[in-house]
XYZ file of C-alpha atoms in Angstrom:
169
model
C 35.161 -44.709 -2.835
C 38.655 -46.130 -2.778
C 40.882 -44.642 -0.096
C 44.616 -44.240 -0.363
C 46.558 -46.517 1.999
C 47.641 -43.492 4.039
C 44.074 -42.217 4.471
C 42.835 -45.678 5.447
C 45.665 -46.042 7.962
C 44.949 -42.580 9.377
C 41.249 -43.371 9.852
C 42.042 -46.697 11.522
C 44.610 -45.055 13.815
C 42.172 -42.350 14.901
C 38.924 -44.303 14.933
C 38.469 -43.338 18.603
C 38.230 -39.639 17.645
C 35.706 -40.521 14.956
C 33.685 -42.620 17.413
C 33.693 -39.651 19.817
C 32.721 -37.205 17.010
C 35.847 -35.231 17.887
C 36.593 -33.898 14.429
C 38.477 -30.772 15.458
C 41.084 -32.998 17.152
C 41.001 -35.357 14.164
C 41.922 -32.457 11.881
C 44.588 -31.384 14.377
C 46.109 -34.873 14.250
C 46.100 -34.725 10.463
C 47.944 -31.401 10.508
C 50.515 -32.683 13.028
C 51.135 -36.032 11.379
C 51.242 -34.942 7.769
C 52.527 -31.387 7.600
C 52.597 -29.517 4.341
C 50.026 -29.311 1.599
C 48.208 -32.579 2.216
C 44.760 -31.034 2.034
C 43.593 -33.125 -0.900
C 44.235 -36.277 1.106
C 42.313 -34.829 4.056
C 39.397 -34.169 1.720
C 39.360 -37.945 1.157
C 38.813 -38.388 4.912
C 36.052 -35.751 4.859
C 34.324 -37.330 1.858
C 34.684 -40.866 3.239
C 32.875 -39.769 6.390
C 30.240 -37.920 4.338
C 29.612 -41.070 2.309
C 28.957 -42.812 5.635
C 26.411 -40.093 6.541
C 28.799 -38.409 8.975
C 29.101 -34.672 8.416
C 32.113 -33.575 10.460
C 30.919 -29.972 10.451
C 27.843 -30.869 12.503
C 30.144 -31.725 15.423
C 32.407 -28.680 15.212
C 31.957 -25.061 16.232
C 34.559 -23.633 13.884
C 36.170 -24.266 10.538
C 39.921 -24.492 11.218
C 42.754 -22.981 9.195
C 42.876 -24.385 5.666
C 40.109 -26.932 6.380
C 38.577 -26.619 2.904
C 41.817 -25.546 1.214
C 41.643 -26.645 -2.419
C 38.278 -28.390 -1.944
C 36.035 -28.570 -5.004
C 32.274 -29.085 -4.999
C 29.241 -27.481 -6.589
C 27.634 -26.299 -3.346
C 28.729 -26.233 0.272
C 26.272 -25.297 3.006
C 27.882 -24.552 6.339
C 25.644 -25.655 9.247
C 24.277 -23.322 11.946
C 26.541 -24.673 14.696
C 29.616 -23.065 13.109
C 30.448 -19.762 14.845
C 34.052 -19.103 13.742
C 35.866 -19.218 10.417
C 39.644 -19.333 10.715
C 42.382 -18.102 8.431
C 42.250 -19.496 4.889
C 39.236 -21.689 5.682
C 38.297 -21.620 1.981
C 41.713 -20.939 0.388
C 42.072 -22.252 -3.163
C 38.596 -23.805 -3.009
C 36.364 -24.070 -6.063
C 32.616 -23.805 -5.398
C 29.670 -22.764 -7.472
C 27.851 -21.778 -4.283
C 28.866 -21.356 -0.631
C 26.168 -20.727 1.992
C 27.289 -19.312 5.346
C 24.862 -19.281 8.310
C 23.920 -16.346 10.553
C 25.572 -18.175 13.462
C 29.041 -17.031 12.345
C 30.201 -14.456 14.866
C 33.931 -14.360 14.199
C 36.126 -14.350 11.116
C 39.869 -14.767 11.674
C 41.923 -13.672 8.705
C 41.621 -14.014 4.960
C 39.073 -16.797 4.643
C 38.686 -16.554 0.845
C 42.319 -16.231 -0.278
C 42.729 -17.336 -3.896
C 39.282 -18.950 -3.900
C 37.176 -19.477 -6.984
C 33.574 -19.148 -5.830
C 30.743 -18.081 -8.083
C 28.352 -17.086 -5.301
C 28.572 -16.652 -1.535
C 25.307 -16.397 0.380
C 25.791 -15.142 3.906
C 22.456 -15.615 5.667
C 21.397 -13.502 8.621
C 23.251 -10.341 9.485
C 26.811 -11.231 10.450
C 29.319 -8.562 11.367
C 31.391 -8.831 8.220
C 34.566 -6.811 8.298
C 37.574 -6.154 6.174
C 39.250 -9.501 6.945
C 36.224 -11.420 5.733
C 36.415 -9.728 2.348
C 40.138 -9.088 2.008
C 41.087 -12.457 0.577
C 38.513 -12.030 -2.138
C 40.779 -9.508 -3.879
C 43.222 -12.325 -4.576
C 40.520 -14.812 -5.355
C 37.493 -15.219 -7.484
C 34.259 -14.638 -5.611
C 31.894 -13.286 -8.227
C 28.900 -12.398 -6.082
C 28.112 -11.873 -2.389
C 24.464 -12.201 -1.331
C 24.213 -10.736 2.166
C 21.861 -8.866 4.438
C 22.597 -5.159 4.544
C 24.222 -3.899 7.701
C 26.603 -1.053 8.481
C 29.653 -3.301 8.964
C 29.302 -4.508 5.373
C 29.274 -0.930 4.121
C 32.387 -0.130 6.182
C 34.208 -3.175 4.843
C 33.284 -2.349 1.256
C 34.776 1.139 1.615
C 38.187 -0.571 1.829
C 37.876 -1.531 -1.847
C 38.172 0.993 -4.644
C 36.523 -1.389 -7.073
C 35.319 -4.571 -5.347
C 36.153 -7.606 -7.491
C 32.709 -9.028 -6.763
C 29.104 -7.955 -6.886
C 27.279 -7.403 -3.595
C 23.573 -8.237 -3.662
C 21.578 -7.504 -0.517
C 18.970 -10.162 0.299
């Protein structure tokens, strides 16, 4: 994988955060140093670390705002240590399959805004609410596979015609 000069320079500058597995601060530095829509370049950092067998998500407890914005992959499995999904975590992303763990306890904002996801599997019985589903109206999630619980039913009542199919697993 060939890195852009900026990405290489960023990694070298913040190698201490990588050595400390401090990926939330690494993402914060990225957002501070390169404001604007530079998400595709950040995905190069994410993929470079993945190719070195370093999964940033294993060292984080949340997925920050816009972390996967515009990211494209066939399947993304979020690990069990993630407990919070922040605003636009999956905005503009393109996935065939997204698997969310039961460890997620909090959803802040429209996590699926303008996404194109064929299938979301939400394992366990999270307390899904309107904000977790709201961004789907503007996006393209075709199917939710989730455990049945009353909060899901309440959230679904907000939609006249949900733009996705809900399958209880």
